[in-house]
Short mmCIF file of C-alpha atoms and ligand atoms in Angstrom, two decimals:
data_model
loop_
_atom_site.label_atom_id
_atom_site.label_comp_id
_atom_site.label_asym_id
_atom_site.label_seq_id
_atom_site.Cartn_x
_atom_site.Cartn_y
_atom_site.Cartn_z
CA UNK A 1 -0.45 -0.36 -0.30
CA UNK A 2 1.35 3.42 -0.92
CA UNK A 3 0.64 5.31 2.81
CA UNK A 4 2.39 9.17 3.20
CA UNK A 5 3.07 9.88 6.77
CA UNK A 6 2.69 13.33 8.13
CA UNK A 7 4.81 13.88 10.30
CA UNK A 8 7.86 11.86 9.74
CA UNK A 9 10.09 12.94 12.20
CA UNK A 10 8.71 12.99 14.84
CA UNK A 11 8.52 10.99 17.84
CA UNK A 12 5.64 8.51 16.62
CA UNK A 13 5.85 9.51 13.14
CA UNK A 14 9.45 8.37 12.66
CA UNK A 15 8.57 4.97 13.93
CA UNK A 16 6.14 4.94 12.10
CA UNK A 17 7.40 5.15 8.83
CA UNK A 18 10.68 1.57 9.67
CA UNK A 19 7.35 -0.49 11.22
CA UNK A 20 4.86 0.46 7.84
CA UNK A 21 7.77 0.19 5.44
CA UNK A 22 9.99 -2.61 7.34
CA UNK A 23 5.81 -4.68 6.64
CA UNK A 24 6.51 -4.04 2.63
CA UNK A 25 4.38 -0.74 1.77
CA UNK A 26 6.05 2.14 0.09
CA UNK A 27 5.94 4.66 2.98
CA UNK A 28 6.41 7.95 2.45
CA UNK A 29 7.24 10.45 5.11
CA UNK A 30 6.25 14.22 5.98
CA UNK A 31 7.85 16.98 8.58
CA UNK A 32 8.54 20.59 8.79
CA UNK A 33 11.16 19.41 11.73
CA UNK A 34 8.76 21.80 13.54
CA UNK A 35 9.57 19.82 17.28
CA UNK A 36 13.20 19.67 16.77
CA UNK A 37 12.84 24.06 16.01
CA UNK A 38 11.00 24.51 19.20
CA UNK A 39 12.76 22.33 21.82
CA UNK A 40 15.48 23.64 20.69
CA UNK A 41 14.27 27.19 20.75
CA UNK A 42 13.87 26.08 24.01
CA UNK A 43 17.23 24.96 25.29
CA UNK A 44 16.50 21.30 25.51
CA UNK A 45 16.54 18.50 23.27
CA UNK A 46 15.78 14.55 22.67
CA UNK A 47 17.50 12.44 26.23
CA UNK A 48 18.15 9.61 22.72
CA UNK A 49 20.48 11.43 19.79
CA UNK A 50 18.73 11.24 16.63
CA UNK A 51 20.90 12.15 13.40
CA UNK A 52 20.28 15.69 11.49
CA UNK A 53 17.64 15.72 9.40
CA UNK A 54 14.65 12.53 7.59
CA UNK A 55 16.89 12.52 5.23
CA UNK A 56 19.85 11.13 6.66
CA UNK A 57 18.30 8.66 8.72
CA UNK A 58 15.64 7.40 5.89
CA UNK A 59 19.62 6.46 4.40
CA UNK A 60 20.59 4.74 6.67
CA UNK A 61 17.18 2.52 7.27
CA UNK A 62 18.75 2.07 3.48
CA UNK A 63 21.42 0.75 4.22
CA UNK A 64 20.85 -1.37 7.56
CA UNK A 65 17.93 -3.17 5.92
CA UNK A 66 17.10 -2.14 2.91
CA UNK A 67 14.45 -1.32 2.63
CA UNK A 68 13.45 2.27 0.60
CA UNK A 69 11.04 5.16 3.16
CA UNK A 70 10.59 8.60 0.76
CA UNK A 71 10.77 11.70 2.39
CA UNK A 72 9.29 15.72 1.69
CA UNK A 73 11.10 18.48 3.97
CA UNK A 74 7.54 21.66 3.91
CA UNK A 75 5.70 22.43 6.12
CA UNK A 76 2.20 21.56 5.36
CA UNK A 77 0.51 24.87 5.38
CA UNK A 78 1.68 25.26 2.80
CA UNK A 79 -0.70 24.61 0.00
CA UNK A 80 2.68 24.32 -3.03
CA UNK A 81 4.07 20.90 -0.59
CA UNK A 82 0.86 19.62 0.27
CA UNK A 83 -0.30 19.79 -2.97
CA UNK A 84 1.96 17.64 -5.32
CA UNK A 85 2.56 15.52 -2.12
CA UNK A 86 -0.81 13.33 -3.25
CA UNK A 87 -0.90 14.43 -6.95
CA UNK A 88 1.75 12.72 -7.32
CA UNK A 89 2.48 10.69 -4.34
CA UNK A 90 -1.08 9.54 -4.39
CA UNK A 91 -1.97 8.36 -1.24
CA UNK A 92 -4.07 4.86 -0.21
CA UNK A 93 -4.13 5.96 3.04
CA UNK A 94 -2.71 9.51 5.51
CA UNK A 95 -1.34 8.70 8.68
CA UNK A 96 -1.87 12.32 10.11
CA UNK A 97 0.18 13.10 13.55
CA UNK A 98 1.79 16.26 11.94
CA UNK A 99 0.91 18.97 14.30
CA UNK A 100 2.03 20.74 16.98
CA UNK A 101 1.53 18.70 19.81
CA UNK A 102 2.19 19.65 23.83
CA UNK A 103 -0.12 21.02 25.69
CA UNK A 104 1.86 23.46 27.89
CA UNK A 105 3.20 24.92 24.32
CA UNK A 106 -0.08 26.02 23.32
CA UNK A 107 -0.61 27.54 26.74
CA UNK A 108 3.65 29.66 26.71
CA UNK A 109 1.94 32.76 25.01
CA UNK A 110 -0.84 34.66 22.49
CA UNK A 111 1.98 34.16 20.30
CA UNK A 112 1.92 30.29 21.02
CA UNK A 113 -1.86 29.41 20.90
CA UNK A 114 -2.64 31.69 18.61
CA UNK A 115 0.31 29.15 16.37
CA UNK A 116 -0.52 25.98 17.58
CA UNK A 117 -4.01 25.99 16.38
CA UNK A 118 -3.07 27.97 13.20
CA UNK A 119 -0.19 24.94 12.14
CA UNK A 120 -2.68 21.87 13.43
CA UNK A 121 -6.09 24.16 12.10
CA UNK A 122 -4.89 24.52 8.86
CA UNK A 123 -2.78 21.96 8.06
CA UNK A 124 -5.47 19.23 8.05
CA UNK A 125 -7.53 21.60 6.49
CA UNK A 126 -4.90 21.36 3.04
CA UNK A 127 -4.77 17.47 3.80
CA UNK A 128 -8.39 17.32 3.41
CA UNK A 129 -8.79 19.63 0.61
CA UNK A 130 -5.41 17.52 -1.29
CA UNK A 131 -7.61 14.05 -1.08
CA UNK A 132 -10.66 15.58 -1.65
CA UNK A 133 -8.95 17.01 -5.33
CA UNK A 134 -6.38 14.12 -5.82
CA UNK A 135 -7.30 11.14 -3.37
CA UNK A 136 -10.62 10.93 -2.77
CA UNK A 137 -10.92 7.23 -1.77
CA UNK A 138 -7.51 7.50 -0.23
CA UNK A 139 -7.92 6.66 4.87
CA UNK A 140 -7.07 9.09 7.15
CA UNK A 141 -6.23 8.02 10.16
CA UNK A 142 -5.28 10.86 11.98
CA UNK A 143 -4.64 11.60 15.06
CA UNK A 144 -7.05 12.51 17.39
CA UNK A 145 -6.93 13.17 21.38
CA UNK A 146 -7.97 11.58 24.17
CA UNK A 147 -7.90 14.80 26.04
CA UNK A 148 -11.31 16.27 23.49
CA UNK A 149 -13.19 14.74 25.58
CA UNK A 150 -11.67 15.70 28.67
CA UNK A 151 -12.91 14.05 32.40
CA UNK A 152 -16.83 15.37 32.76
CA UNK A 153 -18.34 12.74 35.08
CA UNK A 154 -20.00 10.55 32.93
CA UNK A 155 -19.02 7.34 30.59
CA UNK A 156 -16.49 8.82 27.36
CA UNK A 157 -18.22 6.92 24.55
CA UNK A 158 -16.39 5.69 21.10
CA UNK A 159 -17.19 9.04 19.18
CA UNK A 160 -20.94 9.56 18.86
CA UNK A 161 -23.62 9.11 21.33
CA UNK A 162 -26.70 8.40 21.80
CA UNK A 163 -29.32 11.20 22.60
CA UNK A 164 -33.46 10.86 23.44
CA UNK A 165 -34.08 14.73 24.10
CA UNK A 166 -37.44 16.18 23.86
CA UNK A 167 -39.10 12.98 22.73
CA UNK A 168 -36.30 12.58 20.13
CA UNK A 169 -33.62 10.82 19.53
CA UNK A 170 -29.85 10.76 17.96
CA UNK A 171 -26.21 9.63 16.92
CA UNK A 172 -24.39 13.11 17.50
CA UNK A 173 -20.48 13.97 18.52
CA UNK A 174 -20.40 13.01 22.50
CA UNK A 175 -19.47 16.33 24.20
CA UNK A 176 -16.29 17.98 24.29
CA UNK A 177 -14.39 19.56 27.00
CA UNK A 178 -10.72 20.03 26.58
CA UNK A 179 -8.51 20.79 28.39
CA UNK A 180 -5.96 23.40 26.88
CA UNK A 181 -6.06 25.34 23.44
CA UNK A 182 -3.90 22.29 21.81
CA UNK A 183 -6.58 19.21 22.51
CA UNK A 184 -9.01 22.32 20.90
CA UNK A 185 -7.09 22.88 18.27
CA UNK A 186 -7.44 18.61 18.16
CA UNK A 187 -12.13 19.24 18.38
CA UNK A 188 -11.66 21.85 15.73
CA UNK A 189 -10.10 19.24 13.23
CA UNK A 190 -12.66 16.69 14.78
CA UNK A 191 -14.86 19.08 13.21
CA UNK A 192 -13.57 19.50 9.93
CA UNK A 193 -13.06 16.13 9.35
CA UNK A 194 -16.15 15.19 10.33
CA UNK A 195 -17.49 17.17 7.73
CA UNK A 196 -15.05 17.07 5.03
CA UNK A 197 -16.44 13.39 4.65
CA UNK A 198 -19.91 14.24 5.22
CA UNK A 199 -20.21 16.48 2.60
CA UNK A 200 -17.00 15.14 0.32
CA UNK A 201 -17.23 11.19 1.01
CA UNK A 202 -14.04 10.76 2.24
CA UNK A 203 -13.40 8.11 4.67
CA UNK A 204 -11.66 8.65 7.95
CA UNK A 205 -10.49 7.40 10.94
CA UNK A 206 -9.40 10.03 13.75
CA UNK A 207 -7.86 8.57 16.42
CA UNK A 208 -8.79 9.54 19.94
CA UNK A 209 -5.09 8.76 21.16
CA UNK A 210 -4.18 8.18 24.82
CA UNK A 211 -1.18 9.11 26.37
CA UNK A 212 2.09 7.40 25.20
CA UNK A 213 5.09 5.97 27.06
CA UNK A 214 7.94 4.27 25.78
CA UNK A 215 11.57 4.51 23.77
CA UNK A 216 11.32 1.22 21.94
CA UNK A 217 9.97 -1.19 19.39
CA UNK A 218 10.85 -4.15 17.46
CA UNK A 219 12.64 -1.79 14.68
CA UNK A 220 14.40 1.08 17.03
CA UNK A 221 16.35 -1.40 18.31
CA UNK A 222 17.71 -2.50 15.23
CA UNK A 223 20.10 -0.51 14.96
CA UNK A 224 21.49 2.66 16.98
CA UNK A 225 20.56 5.17 14.43
CA UNK A 226 16.77 4.03 14.56
CA UNK A 227 15.98 5.05 17.48
CA UNK A 228 13.02 7.78 18.23
CA UNK A 229 13.12 10.73 19.29
CA UNK A 230 12.36 10.88 23.56
CA UNK A 231 11.56 13.65 25.81
CA UNK A 232 11.23 14.69 28.72
CA UNK A 233 11.20 18.35 28.99
CA UNK A 234 7.71 20.36 31.23
CA UNK A 235 6.83 21.52 27.06
CA UNK A 236 6.94 17.69 25.15
CA UNK A 237 8.23 15.37 27.77
CA UNK A 238 4.55 13.09 29.55
CA UNK A 239 4.15 11.86 31.84
CA UNK A 240 5.18 8.45 32.21
CA UNK A 241 8.12 9.13 29.97
CA UNK A 242 9.18 12.27 32.41
CA UNK A 243 9.01 9.81 35.35
CA UNK A 244 11.25 6.88 33.97
CA UNK A 245 13.97 9.34 33.40
CA UNK A 246 13.74 11.44 36.72
CA UNK A 247 14.18 7.85 38.71
CA UNK A 248 17.25 7.07 36.40
CA UNK A 249 18.71 10.90 36.75
CA UNK A 250 17.35 11.06 40.48
CA UNK A 251 15.21 13.96 40.21
CA UNK A 252 12.14 13.59 42.72
CA UNK A 253 9.28 12.47 40.86
CA UNK A 254 7.05 15.26 39.88
CA UNK A 255 3.33 15.12 40.36
CA UNK A 256 1.13 18.11 39.96
CA UNK A 257 -1.39 18.49 42.20
CA UNK A 258 -2.70 15.86 43.77
CA UNK A 259 -1.87 14.06 41.51
CA UNK A 260 -5.80 12.33 41.41
CA UNK A 261 -5.55 13.19 37.76
CA UNK A 262 -6.71 10.23 34.95
CA UNK A 263 -4.90 9.63 31.94
CA UNK A 264 -5.65 6.88 29.61
CA UNK A 265 -1.98 5.55 28.53
CA UNK A 266 -0.25 2.39 26.41
CA UNK A 267 2.90 1.48 24.59
CA UNK A 268 4.82 3.22 22.00
CA UNK A 269 4.94 -0.56 19.99
CA UNK A 270 0.52 -0.38 20.77
CA UNK A 271 0.54 2.67 19.26
CA UNK A 272 2.46 1.31 16.15
CA UNK A 273 -0.36 -1.90 15.95
CA UNK A 274 -4.05 0.88 16.63
CA UNK A 275 -2.51 2.64 13.32
CA UNK A 276 -2.06 -0.75 12.00
CA UNK A 277 -5.27 -1.94 12.71
CA UNK A 278 -7.25 1.16 11.40
CA UNK A 279 -5.26 1.14 8.11
CA UNK A 280 -5.73 -2.13 7.79
CA UNK A 281 -9.24 -2.39 8.09
CA UNK A 282 -10.55 1.49 6.30
CA UNK A 283 -13.35 3.31 6.80
CA UNK A 284 -15.93 2.61 4.09
CA UNK A 285 -16.30 6.28 2.06
CA UNK A 286 -17.60 8.61 2.98
CA UNK A 287 -17.19 7.28 7.10
CA UNK A 288 -15.47 9.33 10.50
CA UNK A 289 -14.83 6.67 12.43
CA UNK A 290 -13.41 7.17 16.55
CA UNK A 291 -11.83 4.77 18.49
CA UNK A 292 -10.53 5.70 21.95
CA UNK A 293 -7.18 4.36 21.37
CA UNK A 294 -5.56 3.51 24.90
CA UNK A 295 -5.17 -0.06 26.34
CA UNK A 296 -5.03 1.37 30.00
CA UNK A 297 -5.72 4.30 32.69
CA UNK A 298 -3.55 5.69 35.51
CA UNK A 299 -3.86 8.20 38.17
CA UNK A 300 -0.53 10.02 38.29
CA UNK A 301 -0.35 8.95 41.48
CA UNK A 302 -0.56 5.78 39.98
CA UNK A 303 1.52 5.75 37.28
CA UNK A 304 3.90 7.22 40.77
CA UNK A 305 3.45 4.15 42.69
CA UNK A 306 4.73 2.10 39.76
CA UNK A 307 8.06 4.16 39.03
CA UNK A 308 8.87 4.38 42.77
CA UNK A 309 8.26 0.79 43.23
CA UNK A 310 9.88 -0.74 39.99
CA UNK A 311 13.51 1.79 40.58
CA UNK A 312 13.44 0.89 44.54
CA UNK A 313 14.00 -2.93 43.28
CA UNK A 314 16.34 -2.11 40.53
CA UNK A 315 18.63 0.29 43.28
CA UNK A 316 17.74 4.05 43.14
CA UNK A 317 16.19 5.54 45.76
CA UNK A 318 13.24 7.16 44.75
CA UNK A 319 11.11 10.26 45.86
CA UNK A 320 7.68 11.09 45.09
CA UNK A 321 6.89 14.78 44.60
CA UNK A 322 3.47 16.55 44.95
CA UNK A 323 4.77 20.36 43.18
CA UNK A 324 2.41 23.68 43.34
CA UNK A 325 0.41 22.38 39.59
CA UNK A 326 1.16 24.73 36.98
CA UNK A 327 -2.28 23.28 35.28
CA UNK A 328 -6.05 24.93 36.05
CA UNK A 329 -7.74 20.61 35.49
CA UNK A 330 -9.95 18.56 37.94
CA UNK A 331 -6.94 16.23 40.52
CA UNK A 332 -9.77 13.78 41.48
CA UNK A 333 -12.60 13.47 39.26
CA UNK A 334 -14.97 10.03 37.27
CA UNK A 335 -13.16 8.81 34.41
CA UNK A 336 -14.43 6.16 32.65
CA UNK A 337 -13.55 6.02 28.66
CA UNK A 338 -14.43 2.96 26.55
CA UNK A 339 -11.94 1.80 24.27
CA UNK A 340 -13.73 -1.49 22.74
CA UNK A 341 -12.91 -0.66 19.02
CA UNK A 342 -9.31 -1.03 18.57
CA UNK A 343 -9.12 -4.66 20.41
CA UNK A 344 -12.78 -5.22 18.00
CA UNK A 345 -10.76 -5.50 15.22
CA UNK A 346 -7.21 -7.76 16.97
CA UNK A 347 -5.20 -5.23 19.34
CA UNK A 348 -3.08 -7.73 21.78
CA UNK A 349 -2.39 -5.23 24.37
CA UNK A 350 1.52 -4.33 26.22
CA UNK A 351 -0.41 -3.49 29.55
CA UNK A 352 2.57 -1.64 31.44
CA UNK A 353 4.48 -3.48 33.56
CA UNK A 354 7.12 -3.27 37.20
CA UNK A 355 9.13 -5.23 34.04
CA UNK A 356 7.84 -3.55 31.82
CA UNK A 357 9.42 0.32 32.77
CA UNK A 358 12.67 -1.26 34.77
CA UNK A 359 12.85 -1.93 30.24
CA UNK A 360 12.46 2.00 29.66
CA UNK A 361 14.81 2.30 33.01
CA UNK A 362 17.96 0.46 31.03
CA UNK A 363 16.66 2.69 27.74
CA UNK A 364 17.04 6.04 29.62
CA UNK A 365 20.54 4.44 31.39
CA UNK A 366 22.67 4.33 28.17
CA UNK A 367 21.73 8.07 26.68
CA UNK A 368 22.17 9.75 30.40
CA UNK A 369 24.63 11.58 30.14
CA UNK A 370 22.79 14.12 27.71
CA UNK A 371 20.11 14.93 30.15
CA UNK A 372 19.72 18.99 30.27
CA UNK A 373 18.26 18.88 33.77
CA UNK A 374 17.45 22.59 33.72
CA UNK A 375 14.21 20.75 31.51
CA UNK A 376 12.23 19.19 33.85
CA UNK A 377 10.63 22.01 36.28
CA UNK A 378 6.92 22.88 35.14
CA UNK A 379 7.20 26.97 34.47
CA UNK A 380 4.52 27.38 31.82
CA UNK A 381 1.48 28.14 33.65
CA UNK A 382 -2.55 27.95 32.32
CA UNK A 383 -3.11 31.46 34.12
CA UNK A 384 -0.44 33.52 35.12
CA UNK A 385 -0.20 36.26 36.91
CA UNK A 386 -2.51 39.20 35.63
CA UNK A 387 -0.12 41.90 33.86
CA UNK A 388 -0.16 44.69 35.79
CA UNK A 389 -2.13 47.54 34.04
CA UNK A 390 -0.28 50.75 32.95
CA UNK A 391 -2.49 53.06 34.17
CA UNK A 392 -4.49 55.07 31.45
CA UNK A 393 -4.16 58.63 32.53
CA UNK A 394 -0.54 58.06 33.10
P1 NAD B 1 5.83 14.48 18.40
O1 NAD B 1 5.97 15.96 17.96
O2 NAD B 1 7.39 14.28 17.45
O3 NAD B 1 6.13 14.70 16.03
C1 NAD B 1 4.97 15.49 15.03
C2 NAD B 1 5.67 16.03 14.15
O4 NAD B 1 4.44 16.23 12.76
C3 NAD B 1 7.05 16.83 14.52
O5 NAD B 1 8.08 15.92 13.88
C4 NAD B 1 6.22 18.05 13.83
O6 NAD B 1 8.26 18.75 13.04
C5 NAD B 1 5.73 17.59 12.81
N1 NAD B 1 5.05 18.50 12.29
C6 NAD B 1 4.10 19.30 12.99
N2 NAD B 1 3.80 20.88 12.10
C7 NAD B 1 3.93 20.60 10.87
C8 NAD B 1 3.83 20.52 9.90
N3 NAD B 1 3.00 21.19 9.25
N4 NAD B 1 3.88 20.60 9.04
C9 NAD B 1 4.13 19.53 8.41
N5 NAD B 1 5.65 18.56 10.08
C10 NAD B 1 4.73 19.16 10.71
O7 NAD B 1 4.93 14.09 18.55
P2 NAD B 1 4.17 12.79 18.81
O8 NAD B 1 4.65 12.92 20.17
O9 NAD B 1 4.50 11.77 17.55
O10 NAD B 1 2.90 12.83 18.51
C11 NAD B 1 1.86 12.45 17.14
C12 NAD B 1 0.75 12.78 16.79
O11 NAD B 1 0.05 12.20 17.76
C13 NAD B 1 0.28 14.54 17.13
O12 NAD B 1 -0.79 15.17 16.04
C14 NAD B 1 -0.06 14.03 18.76
O13 NAD B 1 -0.65 15.94 18.94
C15 NAD B 1 -0.81 12.80 18.16
N6 NAD B 1 -0.65 12.02 20.07
C16 NAD B 1 0.20 12.59 20.62
C17 NAD B 1 1.01 11.21 21.75
C18 NAD B 1 1.64 11.16 23.61
O14 NAD B 1 1.64 11.59 23.89
N7 NAD B 1 2.72 11.89 22.16
C19 NAD B 1 -0.27 11.45 22.47
C20 NAD B 1 -2.16 11.08 21.73
C21 NAD B 1 -2.13 11.86 20.58
N1 USQ B 2 1.86 15.54 34.66
C1 USQ B 2 1.90 15.57 35.28
N2 USQ B 2 3.30 15.34 36.09
C2 USQ B 2 4.28 16.13 35.15
C3 USQ B 2 3.75 15.94 34.09
C4 USQ B 2 2.04 15.86 33.11
O1 USQ B 2 1.83 15.25 37.32
O2 USQ B 2 5.33 15.39 35.31
C5 USQ B 2 -0.05 15.37 35.05
C6 USQ B 2 -0.60 16.41 33.67
O3 USQ B 2 -0.76 17.70 34.69
C7 USQ B 2 -1.21 15.84 33.47
C8 USQ B 2 -1.32 14.62 33.16
O4 USQ B 2 -0.12 14.43 33.89
O5 USQ B 2 -3.08 15.91 34.21
C9 USQ B 2 -0.59 13.97 31.47
O6 USQ B 2 0.05 15.53 30.98
P1 USQ B 2 1.39 14.51 30.34
O7 USQ B 2 1.84 16.63 30.00
O8 USQ B 2 1.89 12.98 30.36
O9 USQ B 2 0.16 14.69 28.54
P2 USQ B 2 -0.89 15.84 27.99
O10 USQ B 2 -1.21 17.59 28.44
O11 USQ B 2 -2.40 15.03 27.83
O12 USQ B 2 -0.16 16.07 26.74
C10 USQ B 2 -0.04 14.17 26.15
C11 USQ B 2 0.21 14.24 24.77
C12 USQ B 2 -0.38 15.30 23.59
C13 USQ B 2 -1.54 13.86 23.75
C14 USQ B 2 -1.93 14.10 24.37
C15 USQ B 2 -3.15 12.64 25.18
O13 USQ B 2 2.02 14.98 24.71
O14 USQ B 2 -0.27 15.12 22.17
O15 USQ B 2 -3.42 14.80 23.67
O16 USQ B 2 -1.18 13.82 25.55
S1 USQ B 2 -4.86 12.68 25.69
O17 USQ B 2 -3.72 13.36 27.90
O18 USQ B 2 -5.52 11.79 26.43
O19 USQ B 2 -5.29 13.84 25.28
#
């Protein structure tokens, strides 16, 4: 199958490009290095040493594994980049990871918020128009997020809910309560993708993914040059990845607030499995499907306890700190999200265990000399102190 991977230089995108390439698919990866630039601007870098560019990574892959991955370096917000990808490569499936993925980044400033929503919403609109005009039978597999739903006090369904109102019934999109302006951008995308499927008959699957953890996949282990990026800073590092790294370098685990925040989690190898299941079982013409993509749910306190136990067994001396929560979010809440659609398609989850956490410790150990410790503590607040306004009279 011809598969276009948008965001192919990223944490999940690079691992996905190798995964499909190794299974005989014709893969083309696109990226504009936004993630690399955002980390550099913040004075940080991936823990794992990734090659300088996507062509360099693809060349190493071809040299060692013998498979070709095509590459485009460019911005998907730019129609002159997006259009030829669809016109010339004629993808049958598009796996769309290519967005700004950080909740804290989207709340650094007005400029960061505007950039996040422009980048994510506009590039996805370009993809939808390119599909309409050049590949109307192709299947879009778009990475959404569980954070689109927020933490409502009812069970979360997979995308849609049956509603009975004033004696009438309908099946409608599940209500959204996104927790950051990044998460809002994903809600806007979902609305636009649903529209494109209804109006233009496009096939689409919105994968509302939970928080991903892990550092290795089948392919990344084959050669040191195949590593995927691994971030641990306050902006781009995610909870469990950060906790594992903190355990390894002897930094207290940073539980924000009370730690009752509960989310869905999955291993990076299960992300690959889920995306493959979605691609190999495409949506029908005009269908917009939503799958909740996670395998287990945990509170932050449960994750910290697990890392504490595994780390202590491993010989680390671990302290868990409850730091002031920089976010505005419920720290104790009901959470019960359905996630059966991917299991029904055949997903075999790799559940989190102490052994798995220990294998993350040993992978992190190899690169711990690269850690930039000052990047760890949170600085970006959802509700910063209001600026002191100059009086109009002055
Ligand atoms: P990532 O930042 O590592 O990957 C995204 C890639 O897209 C980056 O390499 C970036 O440079 C590229 N990109 C962004 N905007 C682009 C543009 N306009 N043109 C071309 N390339 C562009 O992030 P990730 O963690 O691999 O996440 C991938 C996707 O999955 C994101 O859409 C994210 O929202 C979603 N997601 C991630 C997680 C997670 O825990 N990692 C969980 C749920 C959903
Ligand atoms: N948290 C801590 N300590 C930390 C880091 C995070 O307590 O050191 C807490 C946060 O306050 C939050 C929870 O852990 O309650 C998850 O935070 P996170 O940074 O791991 O994840 P999040 O900001 O939600 O974003 C990540 C990805 C994003 C994806 C999302 C899936 O960066 O791309 O959309 O996970 S979900 O959470 O389901 O929306």
